PDB file of C-alpha atoms in Angstrom:
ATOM      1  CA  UNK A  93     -32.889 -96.893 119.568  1.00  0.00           C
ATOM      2  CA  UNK A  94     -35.534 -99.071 118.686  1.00  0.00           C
ATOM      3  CA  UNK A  95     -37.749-100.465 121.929  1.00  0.00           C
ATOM      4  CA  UNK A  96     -40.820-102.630 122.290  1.00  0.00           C
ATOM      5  CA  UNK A  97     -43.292-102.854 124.876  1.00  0.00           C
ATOM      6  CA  UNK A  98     -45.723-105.720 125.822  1.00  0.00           C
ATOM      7  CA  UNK A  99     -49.176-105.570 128.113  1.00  0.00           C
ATOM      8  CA  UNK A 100     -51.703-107.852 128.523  1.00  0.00           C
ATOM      9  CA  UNK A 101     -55.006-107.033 130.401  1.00  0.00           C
ATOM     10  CA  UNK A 102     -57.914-108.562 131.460  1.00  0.00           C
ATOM     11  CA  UNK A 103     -61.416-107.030 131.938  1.00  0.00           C
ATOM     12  CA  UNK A 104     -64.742-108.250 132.758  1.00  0.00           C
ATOM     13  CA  UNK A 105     -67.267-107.628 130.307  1.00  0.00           C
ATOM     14  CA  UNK A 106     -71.046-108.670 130.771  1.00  0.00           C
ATOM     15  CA  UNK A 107     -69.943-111.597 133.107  1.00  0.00           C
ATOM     16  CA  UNK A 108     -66.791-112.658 130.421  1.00  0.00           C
ATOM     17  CA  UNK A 109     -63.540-111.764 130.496  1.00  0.00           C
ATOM     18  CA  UNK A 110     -62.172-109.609 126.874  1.00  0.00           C
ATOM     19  CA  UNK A 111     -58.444-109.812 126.879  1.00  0.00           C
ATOM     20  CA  UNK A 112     -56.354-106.292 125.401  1.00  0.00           C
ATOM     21  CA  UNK A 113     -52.643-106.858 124.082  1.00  0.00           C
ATOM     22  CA  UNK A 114     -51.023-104.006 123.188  1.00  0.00           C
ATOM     23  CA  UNK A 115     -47.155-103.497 122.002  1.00  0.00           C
ATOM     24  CA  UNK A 116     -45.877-100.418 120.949  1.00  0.00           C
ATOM     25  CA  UNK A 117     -41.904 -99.284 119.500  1.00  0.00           C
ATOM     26  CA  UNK A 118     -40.040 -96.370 117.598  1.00  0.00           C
ATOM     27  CA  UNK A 119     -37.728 -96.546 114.590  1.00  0.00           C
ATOM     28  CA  UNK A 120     -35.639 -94.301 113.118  1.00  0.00           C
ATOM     29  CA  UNK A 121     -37.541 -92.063 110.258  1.00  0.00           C
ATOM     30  CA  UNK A 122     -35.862 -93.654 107.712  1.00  0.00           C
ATOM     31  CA  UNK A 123     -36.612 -95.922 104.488  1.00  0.00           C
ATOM     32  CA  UNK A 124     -34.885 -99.025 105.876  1.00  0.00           C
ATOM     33  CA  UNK A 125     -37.399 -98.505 108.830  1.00  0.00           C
ATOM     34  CA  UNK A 126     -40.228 -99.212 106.671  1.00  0.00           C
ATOM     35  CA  UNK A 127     -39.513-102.838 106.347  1.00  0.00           C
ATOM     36  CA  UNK A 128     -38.249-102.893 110.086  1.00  0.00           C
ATOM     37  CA  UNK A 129     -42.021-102.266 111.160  1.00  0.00           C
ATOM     38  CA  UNK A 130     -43.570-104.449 108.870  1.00  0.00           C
ATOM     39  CA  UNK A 131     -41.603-107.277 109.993  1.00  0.00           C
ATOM     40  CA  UNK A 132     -42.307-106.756 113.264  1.00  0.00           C
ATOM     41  CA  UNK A 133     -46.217-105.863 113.402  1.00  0.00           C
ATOM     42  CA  UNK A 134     -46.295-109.221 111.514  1.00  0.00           C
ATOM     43  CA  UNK A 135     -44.352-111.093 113.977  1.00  0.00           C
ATOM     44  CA  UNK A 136     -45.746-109.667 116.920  1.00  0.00           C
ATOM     45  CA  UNK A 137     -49.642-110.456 115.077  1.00  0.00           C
ATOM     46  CA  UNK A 138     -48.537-113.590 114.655  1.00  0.00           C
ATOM     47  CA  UNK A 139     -47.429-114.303 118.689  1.00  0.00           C
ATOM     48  CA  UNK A 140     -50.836-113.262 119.306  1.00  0.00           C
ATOM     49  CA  UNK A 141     -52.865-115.494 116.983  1.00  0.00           C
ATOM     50  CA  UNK A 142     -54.864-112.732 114.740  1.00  0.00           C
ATOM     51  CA  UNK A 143     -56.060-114.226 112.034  1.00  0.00           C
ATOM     52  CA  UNK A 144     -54.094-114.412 108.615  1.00  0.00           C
ATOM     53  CA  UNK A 145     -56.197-111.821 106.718  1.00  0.00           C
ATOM     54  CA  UNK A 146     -55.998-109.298 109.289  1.00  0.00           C
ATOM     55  CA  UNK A 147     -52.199-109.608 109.537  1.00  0.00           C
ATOM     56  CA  UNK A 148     -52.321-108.917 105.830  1.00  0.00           C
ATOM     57  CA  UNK A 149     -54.595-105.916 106.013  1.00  0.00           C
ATOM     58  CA  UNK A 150     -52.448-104.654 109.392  1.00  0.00           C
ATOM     59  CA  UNK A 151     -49.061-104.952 107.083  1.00  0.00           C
ATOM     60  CA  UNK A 152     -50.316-102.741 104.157  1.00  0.00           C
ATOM     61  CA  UNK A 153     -51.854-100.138 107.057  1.00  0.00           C
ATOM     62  CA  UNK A 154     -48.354-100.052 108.712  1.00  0.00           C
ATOM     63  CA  UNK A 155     -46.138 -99.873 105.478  1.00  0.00           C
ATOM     64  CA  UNK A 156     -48.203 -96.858 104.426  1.00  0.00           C
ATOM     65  CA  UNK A 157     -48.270 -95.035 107.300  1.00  0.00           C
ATOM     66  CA  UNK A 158     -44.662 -95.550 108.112  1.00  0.00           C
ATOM     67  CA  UNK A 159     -43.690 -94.800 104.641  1.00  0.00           C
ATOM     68  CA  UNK A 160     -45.719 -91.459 105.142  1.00  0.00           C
ATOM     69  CA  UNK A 161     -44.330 -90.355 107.828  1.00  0.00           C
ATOM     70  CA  UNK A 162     -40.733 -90.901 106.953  1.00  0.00           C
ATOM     71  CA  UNK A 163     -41.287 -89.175 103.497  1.00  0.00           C
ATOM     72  CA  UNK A 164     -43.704 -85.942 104.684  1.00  0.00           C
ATOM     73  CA  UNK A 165     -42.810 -85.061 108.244  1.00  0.00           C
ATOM     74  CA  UNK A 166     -39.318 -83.823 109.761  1.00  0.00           C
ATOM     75  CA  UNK A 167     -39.569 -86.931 112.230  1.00  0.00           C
ATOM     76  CA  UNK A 168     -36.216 -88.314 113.610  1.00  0.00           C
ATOM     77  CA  UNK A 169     -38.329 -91.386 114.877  1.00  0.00           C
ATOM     78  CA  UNK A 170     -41.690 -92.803 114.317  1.00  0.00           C
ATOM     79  CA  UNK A 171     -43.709 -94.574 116.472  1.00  0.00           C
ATOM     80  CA  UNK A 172     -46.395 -97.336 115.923  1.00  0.00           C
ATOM     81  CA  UNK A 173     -48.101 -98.986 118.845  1.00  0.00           C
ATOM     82  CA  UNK A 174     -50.404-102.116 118.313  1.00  0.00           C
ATOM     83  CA  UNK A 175     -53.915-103.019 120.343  1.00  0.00           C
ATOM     84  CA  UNK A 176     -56.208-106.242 120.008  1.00  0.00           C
ATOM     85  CA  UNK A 177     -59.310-105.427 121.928  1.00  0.00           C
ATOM     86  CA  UNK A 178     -61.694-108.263 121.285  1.00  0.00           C
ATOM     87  CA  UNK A 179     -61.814-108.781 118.036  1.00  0.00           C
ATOM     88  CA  UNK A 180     -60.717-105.429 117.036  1.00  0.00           C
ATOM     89  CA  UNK A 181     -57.210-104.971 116.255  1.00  0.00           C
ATOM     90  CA  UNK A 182     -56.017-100.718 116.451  1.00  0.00           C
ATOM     91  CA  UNK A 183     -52.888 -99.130 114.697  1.00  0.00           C
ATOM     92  CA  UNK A 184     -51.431 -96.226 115.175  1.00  0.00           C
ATOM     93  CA  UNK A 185     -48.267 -94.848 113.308  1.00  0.00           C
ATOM     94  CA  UNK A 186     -47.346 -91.350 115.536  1.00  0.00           C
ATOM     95  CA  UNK A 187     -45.014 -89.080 113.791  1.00  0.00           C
ATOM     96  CA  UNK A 188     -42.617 -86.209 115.555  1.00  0.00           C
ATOM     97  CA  UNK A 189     -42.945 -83.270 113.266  1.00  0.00           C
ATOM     98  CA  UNK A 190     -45.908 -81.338 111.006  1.00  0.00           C
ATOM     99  CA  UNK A 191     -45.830 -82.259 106.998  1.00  0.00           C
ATOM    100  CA  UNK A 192     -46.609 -79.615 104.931  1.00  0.00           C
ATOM    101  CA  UNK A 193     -50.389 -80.911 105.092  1.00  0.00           C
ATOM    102  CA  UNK A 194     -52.565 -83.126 106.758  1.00  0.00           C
ATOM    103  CA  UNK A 195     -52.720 -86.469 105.629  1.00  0.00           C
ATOM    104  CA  UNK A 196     -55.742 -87.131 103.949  1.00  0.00           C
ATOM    105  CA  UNK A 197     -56.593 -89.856 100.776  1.00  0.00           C
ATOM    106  CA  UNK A 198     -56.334 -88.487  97.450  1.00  0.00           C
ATOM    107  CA  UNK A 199     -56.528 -89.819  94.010  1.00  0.00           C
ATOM    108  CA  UNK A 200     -53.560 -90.366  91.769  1.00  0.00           C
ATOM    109  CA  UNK A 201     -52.799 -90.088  88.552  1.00  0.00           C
ATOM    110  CA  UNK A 202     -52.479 -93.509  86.718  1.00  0.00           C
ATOM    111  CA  UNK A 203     -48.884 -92.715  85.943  1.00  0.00           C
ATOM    112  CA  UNK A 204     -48.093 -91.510  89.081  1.00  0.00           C
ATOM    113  CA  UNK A 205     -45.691 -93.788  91.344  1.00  0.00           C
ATOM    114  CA  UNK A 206     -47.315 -92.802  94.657  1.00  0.00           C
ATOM    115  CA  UNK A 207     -50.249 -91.111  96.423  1.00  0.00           C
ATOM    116  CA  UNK A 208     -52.729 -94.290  96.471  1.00  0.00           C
ATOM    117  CA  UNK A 209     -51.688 -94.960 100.728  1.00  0.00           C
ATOM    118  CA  UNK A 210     -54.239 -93.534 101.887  1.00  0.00           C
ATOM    119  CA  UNK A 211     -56.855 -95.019  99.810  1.00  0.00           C
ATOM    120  CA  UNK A 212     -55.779 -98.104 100.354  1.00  0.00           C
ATOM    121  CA  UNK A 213     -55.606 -98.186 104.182  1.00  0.00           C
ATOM    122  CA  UNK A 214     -58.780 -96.723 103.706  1.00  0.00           C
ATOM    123  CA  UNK A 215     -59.967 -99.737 101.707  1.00  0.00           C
ATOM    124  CA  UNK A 216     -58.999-102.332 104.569  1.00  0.00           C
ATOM    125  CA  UNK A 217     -59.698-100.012 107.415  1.00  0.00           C
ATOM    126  CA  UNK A 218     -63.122-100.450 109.073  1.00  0.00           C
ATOM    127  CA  UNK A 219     -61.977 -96.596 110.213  1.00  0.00           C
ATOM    128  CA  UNK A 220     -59.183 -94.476 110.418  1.00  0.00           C
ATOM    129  CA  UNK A 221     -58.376 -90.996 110.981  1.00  0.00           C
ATOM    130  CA  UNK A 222     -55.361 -88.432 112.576  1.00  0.00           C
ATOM    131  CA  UNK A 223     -55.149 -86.523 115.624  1.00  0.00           C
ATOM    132  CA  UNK A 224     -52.734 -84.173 116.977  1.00  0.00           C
ATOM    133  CA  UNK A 225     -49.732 -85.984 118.522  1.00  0.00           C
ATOM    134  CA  UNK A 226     -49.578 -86.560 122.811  1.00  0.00           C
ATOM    135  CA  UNK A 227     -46.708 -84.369 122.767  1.00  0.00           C
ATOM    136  CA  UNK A 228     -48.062 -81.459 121.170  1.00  0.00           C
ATOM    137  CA  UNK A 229     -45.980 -82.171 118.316  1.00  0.00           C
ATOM    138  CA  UNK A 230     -46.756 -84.523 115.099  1.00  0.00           C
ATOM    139  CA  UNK A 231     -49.489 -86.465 114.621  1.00  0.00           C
ATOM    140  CA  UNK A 232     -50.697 -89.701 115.093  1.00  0.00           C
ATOM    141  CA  UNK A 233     -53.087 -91.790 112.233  1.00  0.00           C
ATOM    142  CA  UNK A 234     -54.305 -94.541 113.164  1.00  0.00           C
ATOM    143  CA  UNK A 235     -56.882 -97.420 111.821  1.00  0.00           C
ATOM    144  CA  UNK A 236     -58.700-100.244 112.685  1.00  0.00           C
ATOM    145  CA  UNK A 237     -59.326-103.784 111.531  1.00  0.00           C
ATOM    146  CA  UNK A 238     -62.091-105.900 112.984  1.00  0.00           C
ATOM    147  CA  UNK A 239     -61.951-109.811 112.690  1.00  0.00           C
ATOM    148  CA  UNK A 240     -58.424-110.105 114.358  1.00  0.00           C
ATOM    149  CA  UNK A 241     -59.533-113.157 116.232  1.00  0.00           C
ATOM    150  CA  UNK A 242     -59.487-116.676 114.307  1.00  0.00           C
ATOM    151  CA  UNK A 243     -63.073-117.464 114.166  1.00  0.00           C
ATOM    152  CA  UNK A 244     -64.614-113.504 114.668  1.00  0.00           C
TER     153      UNK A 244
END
């Protein structure tokens, strides 16, 4: 079962206030959940007023992450959890199970069908990287976009 989760903080910062939003959910590891999360990062970017070109950028991030996991892991869900810290906007796609390598960019034939995802979140990413999953299982990759504010 699919759930979402929605937080808003407020800390003081050098005598301003910096608001966090953060949502996270889980989908089944399945194709169909591909578009599922896409749909929803974009609405949930969109409550929070990031700007256009970061909502863009956050979309392809998501769809290959999510598509990653479904295809190389033995996941029965996948997570992806969503933070705007300033102007900073973090993404992280958590998967249940180990793939039979660690993700990592790689370049493609040009009549190969697949294997450009990580290059291109890498392209749009101002960083991103994997780390062992909170459960001791899986893994979570995650990036980040800067300029998610209109006006950053």
């Amino acid at each position: 079962m699919a759930y979402s989760y929605d937080a808003v903080s407020l800390r003081r910062r050098g005598g301003s206030s910096v608001q966090h939003l953060q949502d996270a959910f889980h989908l089944p590891a399945r194709n169909t959940s591909v578009a599922e999360a896409r749909r929803r990062v974009l609405a949930r970017l969109g409550e929070w007023g990031v700007a256009q070109v970061v909502c863009e950028d956050a979309e392809l991030v998501v769809s290959e992450l999510f598509t990653n996991a479904v295809r190389h892991t033995d996941s029965d869900k996948v997570s992806c959890r969503l933070r705007v810290s300033g102007d900073r906007l973090h993404v992280e796609v958590a998967d249940q199970g180990y793939g039979p390598d660690q993700p990592r960019a790689r370049l493609s034939g040009a009549d190969e069908e697949s294997g450009r995802g990580l290059l291109l979140v890498g392209a749009v990413s101002d960083a991103w990287g994997v780390r062992p999953g909170e459960i001791g299982r899986g893994r979570v990759v995650w990036a980040v976009l800067t300029g998610a504010r209109p006006g950053c």
